[in-house]
Amino acid sequence: MYTSLNTHYRSRFGCKVYKLSLDGGFTCPNRDGTLDTRGCIFCSGQGSGDFAEGGDDIACQLERAKARVSQKLREGKYIAYFQSFTNTYAPVERLRALYYRAIEGDDVVGLAIGTRPDCLGQEVLELLREINRKKPVYVELGLQTVKEETVRYIRRGYENAVYFRAVQALKTIGVHVVTHIILGLPGETAEDMLETTRQAVAAGTDGVKFHLLHVLKGTDLEKDYLAGKFQCLTLEAYAQVLKNCLALLPPETVVHRITGDGAKRDLIAPLWSADKKAVLNYLNQYLIGE
């Protein structure tokens, strides 16, 4: 069907691996005034890190995160995941200290970093190359869409060419590139979503995270949703477009996620996405059954 993240981890590390979401105290050029102050139109106040651990000390965050997953992961290893906001958007020495602190434990087998493709300067790339020689590095890039009209609407803040250059730069230094794609963005057709997937594949991404567009409280997207400017996908429509996108992926492309979910306390729509277990069961049955 597709290469799942669990399959990839077991093949690469020989055991079950669980990602521990961390908050490095970063901001974003879309929030600090460099590009904008409002953030992307869909982004929550936590910078898409709603489930990341809080606090300043990375070691303490790691221990809390391990405790949270201890019932799920009785045996296995961890990947330290800097998730909130833009996790390469800081002086390189600060990044070095945070990254090395996160991976120093023997039970941490790798480092995952969520960032923007316009925040990967040469010094950052050299640091990632250095760390990747010690433990595997995964860099997650927020592409979301390649449709220019949608790019402007969501306030992404960079041209598609920036993403393509970033993928090539990261592949040159040997890190695993993961591309985030949102399905169901306002005004997009199924063909638009397929085209984003095609271009991510053509760029050479090693992995993909597919996200359902969900509307969170306090975002500018919420205002447009409540004003009736767009509707969210139904579960059935999401499953169909997801299936078609997955069919475009080469066998070696790792599917890191087949849907995304926001914090239930902030979810405005679609409400069916609140039952994550039921959604995943439906999607897996749909993908297997047809």
Short mmCIF file of C-alpha atoms in Angstrom, two decimals:
data_model
loop_
_atom_site.label_atom_id
_atom_site.label_comp_id
_atom_site.label_asym_id
_atom_site.label_seq_id
_atom_site.Cartn_x
_atom_site.Cartn_y
_atom_site.Cartn_z
CA MET A 1 0.00 0.00 0.00
CA TYR A 2 2.68 2.49 1.10
CA THR A 3 5.81 2.58 3.23
CA SER A 4 4.72 3.64 6.71
CA LEU A 5 6.89 5.51 9.17
CA ASN A 6 6.81 2.54 11.54
CA THR A 7 8.11 0.28 8.77
CA HIS A 8 10.84 2.76 7.96
CA TYR A 9 11.93 3.11 11.58
CA ARG A 10 12.07 -0.65 12.13
CA SER A 11 14.10 -1.09 8.97
CA ARG A 12 16.53 1.71 9.84
CA PHE A 13 16.83 1.30 13.61
CA GLY A 14 15.77 -2.31 14.17
CA CYS A 15 13.12 -1.50 16.78
CA LYS A 16 10.02 0.52 17.59
CA VAL A 17 10.79 4.26 17.61
CA TYR A 18 8.67 7.03 19.08
CA LYS A 19 9.03 10.74 18.33
CA LEU A 20 9.21 13.05 21.34
CA SER A 21 7.86 16.53 20.52
CA LEU A 22 9.91 19.36 21.98
CA ASP A 23 9.60 23.13 22.16
CA GLY A 24 12.91 24.92 21.61
CA GLY A 25 11.46 28.36 22.27
CA PHE A 26 11.61 29.43 18.63
CA THR A 27 9.53 31.94 16.73
CA CYS A 28 8.95 32.33 12.98
CA PRO A 29 9.71 34.99 10.33
CA ASN A 30 5.98 34.98 9.66
CA ARG A 31 5.37 36.13 13.23
CA ASP A 32 8.29 38.29 14.33
CA GLY A 33 7.77 40.94 11.65
CA THR A 34 10.44 39.77 9.22
CA LEU A 35 7.75 38.65 6.76
CA ASP A 36 4.55 39.20 8.73
CA THR A 37 3.25 39.27 12.27
CA ARG A 38 0.15 37.13 11.82
CA GLY A 39 1.63 33.74 10.97
CA CYS A 40 0.19 31.42 8.34
CA ILE A 41 -3.58 31.66 8.15
CA PHE A 42 -4.13 28.16 9.60
CA CYS A 43 -1.41 28.19 12.25
CA SER A 44 -2.34 27.96 15.93
CA GLY A 45 -0.87 30.07 18.69
CA GLN A 46 1.49 27.17 19.43
CA GLY A 47 3.01 27.28 15.96
CA SER A 48 1.74 23.81 15.00
CA GLY A 49 3.33 22.43 18.14
CA ASP A 50 0.12 21.88 20.10
CA PHE A 51 1.35 18.54 21.43
CA ALA A 52 4.96 19.54 22.13
CA GLU A 53 6.35 19.61 25.63
CA GLY A 54 6.78 23.08 27.12
CA GLY A 55 9.54 24.59 29.22
CA ASP A 56 13.07 25.81 28.60
CA ASP A 57 15.21 22.82 29.54
CA ILE A 58 15.39 20.25 26.75
CA ALA A 59 16.52 17.44 29.04
CA CYS A 60 13.46 17.95 31.27
CA GLN A 61 11.18 18.09 28.24
CA LEU A 62 12.60 14.81 27.00
CA GLU A 63 12.01 13.09 30.33
CA ARG A 64 8.43 14.34 30.50
CA ALA A 65 7.82 13.22 26.93
CA LYS A 66 9.25 9.77 27.66
CA ALA A 67 6.98 9.45 30.68
CA ARG A 68 3.96 10.34 28.55
CA VAL A 69 4.64 7.58 26.02
CA SER A 70 5.93 4.97 28.46
CA GLN A 71 2.66 3.02 28.36
CA LYS A 72 2.81 2.85 24.55
CA LEU A 73 6.51 2.15 24.23
CA ARG A 74 7.68 -0.52 26.66
CA GLU A 75 10.74 -1.24 24.53
CA GLY A 76 12.33 0.84 21.83
CA LYS A 77 14.11 4.10 21.09
CA TYR A 78 13.27 7.76 20.55
CA ILE A 79 13.69 10.57 18.06
CA ALA A 80 13.94 14.09 19.48
CA TYR A 81 11.48 16.21 17.48
CA PHE A 82 11.67 20.01 17.50
CA GLN A 83 8.13 20.76 16.37
CA SER A 84 6.88 24.19 17.48
CA PHE A 85 7.33 27.13 15.10
CA THR A 86 10.48 27.34 12.89
CA ASN A 87 13.22 25.25 14.45
CA THR A 88 16.20 26.47 12.44
CA TYR A 89 15.34 30.15 12.95
CA ALA A 90 18.02 31.14 15.45
CA PRO A 91 21.78 31.74 15.63
CA VAL A 92 23.64 28.57 14.75
CA GLU A 93 25.37 28.30 18.14
CA ARG A 94 22.01 28.26 19.89
CA LEU A 95 20.83 25.58 17.48
CA ARG A 96 23.97 23.52 18.09
CA ALA A 97 23.47 23.59 21.86
CA LEU A 98 19.80 22.60 21.63
CA TYR A 99 20.27 19.85 19.05
CA TYR A 100 23.21 18.22 20.78
CA ARG A 101 21.45 18.36 24.14
CA ALA A 102 18.47 16.60 22.59
CA ILE A 103 20.40 13.71 21.03
CA GLU A 104 22.98 12.99 23.74
CA GLY A 105 21.10 10.06 25.30
CA ASP A 106 21.82 6.55 24.03
CA ASP A 107 18.08 5.91 23.75
CA VAL A 108 17.69 8.85 21.33
CA VAL A 109 18.55 7.52 17.88
CA GLY A 110 17.83 10.56 15.74
CA LEU A 111 16.82 14.19 15.42
CA ALA A 112 13.75 15.58 13.63
CA ILE A 113 13.41 19.29 12.91
CA GLY A 114 10.33 21.11 11.63
CA THR A 115 11.19 24.27 9.72
CA ARG A 116 10.59 26.49 6.71
CA PRO A 117 12.62 26.09 3.49
CA ASP A 118 13.56 29.79 3.64
CA CYS A 119 15.29 29.28 7.02
CA LEU A 120 18.12 26.98 5.96
CA GLY A 121 21.22 29.14 5.57
CA GLN A 122 24.65 27.68 4.85
CA GLU A 123 25.71 27.65 8.50
CA VAL A 124 22.56 25.76 9.45
CA LEU A 125 23.13 23.25 6.66
CA GLU A 126 26.70 22.67 7.82
CA LEU A 127 25.45 22.06 11.36
CA LEU A 128 22.86 19.57 10.11
CA ARG A 129 25.56 17.80 8.07
CA GLU A 130 27.72 17.59 11.19
CA ILE A 131 24.95 16.14 13.35
CA ASN A 132 23.81 13.76 10.63
CA ARG A 133 27.24 12.10 10.79
CA LYS A 134 26.54 11.27 14.45
CA LYS A 135 22.84 10.43 14.39
CA PRO A 136 20.28 10.51 11.54
CA VAL A 137 18.60 13.87 10.93
CA TYR A 138 15.11 14.32 9.52
CA VAL A 139 14.13 17.81 8.32
CA GLU A 140 10.44 18.55 7.84
CA LEU A 141 9.55 21.32 5.40
CA GLY A 142 6.18 23.06 5.37
CA LEU A 143 5.27 23.17 1.68
CA GLN A 144 1.48 22.76 2.11
CA THR A 145 0.66 23.58 -1.55
CA VAL A 146 2.26 24.62 -4.83
CA LYS A 147 -0.80 26.49 -6.12
CA GLU A 148 0.32 30.12 -6.23
CA GLU A 149 -3.11 31.56 -5.47
CA THR A 150 -3.35 29.42 -2.35
CA VAL A 151 0.24 30.26 -1.37
CA ARG A 152 -0.72 33.94 -1.22
CA TYR A 153 -3.96 33.22 0.63
CA ILE A 154 -2.32 31.20 3.40
CA ARG A 155 0.49 33.77 3.77
CA ARG A 156 3.21 31.16 3.41
CA GLY A 157 5.76 33.83 2.57
CA TYR A 158 8.11 32.15 0.08
CA GLU A 159 8.02 31.06 -3.56
CA ASN A 160 7.89 27.42 -4.62
CA ALA A 161 11.44 27.66 -5.97
CA VAL A 162 12.68 28.17 -2.40
CA TYR A 163 11.24 24.80 -1.42
CA PHE A 164 12.85 23.03 -4.39
CA ARG A 165 16.27 24.52 -3.59
CA ALA A 166 15.93 23.55 0.07
CA VAL A 167 15.13 19.92 -0.77
CA GLN A 168 18.19 19.67 -2.99
CA ALA A 169 20.44 21.31 -0.39
CA LEU A 170 19.25 18.93 2.31
CA LYS A 171 19.62 15.87 0.11
CA THR A 172 23.15 16.96 -0.75
CA ILE A 173 24.11 16.72 2.92
CA GLY A 174 22.36 13.37 3.29
CA VAL A 175 19.46 14.17 5.60
CA HIS A 176 15.98 12.66 5.23
CA VAL A 177 13.58 15.30 3.84
CA VAL A 178 9.92 15.22 4.85
CA THR A 179 7.37 17.43 3.07
CA HIS A 180 4.15 18.62 4.72
CA ILE A 181 1.13 18.78 2.39
CA ILE A 182 -2.31 20.05 3.41
CA LEU A 183 -5.31 18.49 1.67
CA GLY A 184 -8.50 20.56 1.51
CA LEU A 185 -7.13 24.09 1.47
CA PRO A 186 -9.80 26.65 0.49
CA GLY A 187 -10.35 26.92 -3.26
CA GLU A 188 -8.25 23.90 -4.13
CA THR A 189 -9.49 21.09 -6.35
CA ALA A 190 -8.47 17.47 -6.07
CA GLU A 191 -6.18 18.04 -9.05
CA ASP A 192 -4.46 20.91 -7.23
CA MET A 193 -3.70 18.58 -4.32
CA LEU A 194 -2.40 15.89 -6.66
CA GLU A 195 -0.16 18.44 -8.36
CA THR A 196 1.37 19.45 -5.03
CA THR A 197 2.14 15.78 -4.37
CA ARG A 198 3.61 15.33 -7.85
CA GLN A 199 5.92 18.29 -7.43
CA ALA A 200 7.07 17.17 -3.99
CA VAL A 201 7.92 13.77 -5.46
CA ALA A 202 9.69 15.41 -8.42
CA ALA A 203 11.73 17.53 -6.01
CA GLY A 204 13.04 14.34 -4.43
CA THR A 205 11.41 14.40 -1.01
CA ASP A 206 12.15 11.26 1.00
CA GLY A 207 8.94 11.39 2.98
CA VAL A 208 5.53 13.06 3.09
CA LYS A 209 3.18 14.15 5.84
CA PHE A 210 -0.39 14.51 4.62
CA HIS A 211 -2.60 16.77 6.72
CA LEU A 212 -6.32 17.33 6.67
CA LEU A 213 -7.11 21.03 6.70
CA HIS A 214 -8.67 21.65 10.08
CA VAL A 215 -9.86 24.96 11.44
CA LEU A 216 -8.62 25.97 14.87
CA LYS A 217 -9.98 28.55 17.24
CA GLY A 218 -8.23 31.90 17.15
CA THR A 219 -6.78 31.56 13.64
CA ASP A 220 -7.56 33.82 10.70
CA LEU A 221 -8.78 30.69 8.91
CA GLU A 222 -11.52 30.45 11.53
CA LYS A 223 -12.85 33.87 10.50
CA ASP A 224 -13.16 32.81 6.87
CA TYR A 225 -14.76 29.51 7.82
CA LEU A 226 -17.36 31.13 10.06
CA ALA A 227 -18.07 33.65 7.29
CA GLY A 228 -18.95 30.74 5.01
CA LYS A 229 -16.10 31.32 2.57
CA PHE A 230 -15.20 27.63 2.35
CA GLN A 231 -16.17 24.18 3.58
CA CYS A 232 -13.94 21.47 4.98
CA LEU A 233 -13.63 18.10 3.30
CA THR A 234 -15.86 15.26 4.41
CA LEU A 235 -14.13 12.14 5.66
CA GLU A 236 -15.12 10.32 2.48
CA ALA A 237 -13.74 13.09 0.23
CA TYR A 238 -10.52 13.25 2.22
CA ALA A 239 -10.05 9.48 1.96
CA GLN A 240 -10.47 9.59 -1.82
CA VAL A 241 -7.99 12.39 -2.45
CA LEU A 242 -5.52 10.86 0.01
CA LYS A 243 -5.70 7.54 -1.82
CA ASN A 244 -4.99 9.26 -5.13
CA CYS A 245 -2.07 11.20 -3.66
CA LEU A 246 -0.55 8.06 -2.15
CA ALA A 247 -0.73 6.39 -5.55
CA LEU A 248 1.71 9.01 -6.86
CA LEU A 249 4.43 8.15 -4.36
CA PRO A 250 7.37 5.90 -5.30
CA PRO A 251 7.62 2.76 -3.14
CA GLU A 252 10.66 4.12 -1.29
CA THR A 253 8.88 7.33 -0.20
CA VAL A 254 8.03 7.15 3.50
CA VAL A 255 4.55 8.25 4.54
CA HIS A 256 5.09 9.87 7.91
CA ARG A 257 1.43 10.77 8.39
CA ILE A 258 -1.87 10.16 6.58
CA THR A 259 -3.80 12.84 8.43
CA GLY A 260 -3.28 15.56 11.00
CA ASP A 261 -5.32 16.62 13.99
CA GLY A 262 -5.43 19.74 16.11
CA ALA A 263 -6.06 20.00 19.83
CA LYS A 264 -9.70 19.07 20.48
CA ARG A 265 -10.17 22.08 22.75
CA ASP A 266 -9.47 24.39 19.81
CA LEU A 267 -11.09 22.44 16.96
CA ILE A 268 -13.78 24.31 15.02
CA ALA A 269 -14.06 22.06 11.94
CA PRO A 270 -14.33 19.41 10.68
CA LEU A 271 -15.68 17.90 13.85
CA TRP A 272 -15.36 14.36 12.52
CA SER A 273 -11.57 14.73 12.79
CA ALA A 274 -11.80 14.88 16.60
CA ASP A 275 -12.09 11.08 16.84
CA LYS A 276 -8.57 10.30 15.69
CA LYS A 277 -8.79 6.55 16.26
CA ALA A 278 -12.00 6.24 14.25
CA VAL A 279 -10.58 8.40 11.45
CA LEU A 280 -7.40 6.33 11.18
CA ASN A 281 -9.40 3.09 11.22
CA TYR A 282 -11.63 4.38 8.42
CA LEU A 283 -8.71 5.59 6.32
CA ASN A 284 -6.75 2.37 6.69
CA GLN A 285 -9.79 0.26 5.82
CA TYR A 286 -10.53 2.48 2.84
CA LEU A 287 -6.97 2.33 1.56
CA ILE A 288 -6.83 -1.43 1.94
CA GLY A 289 -10.34 -2.17 0.70
CA GLU A 290 -10.36 -0.35 -2.59
#
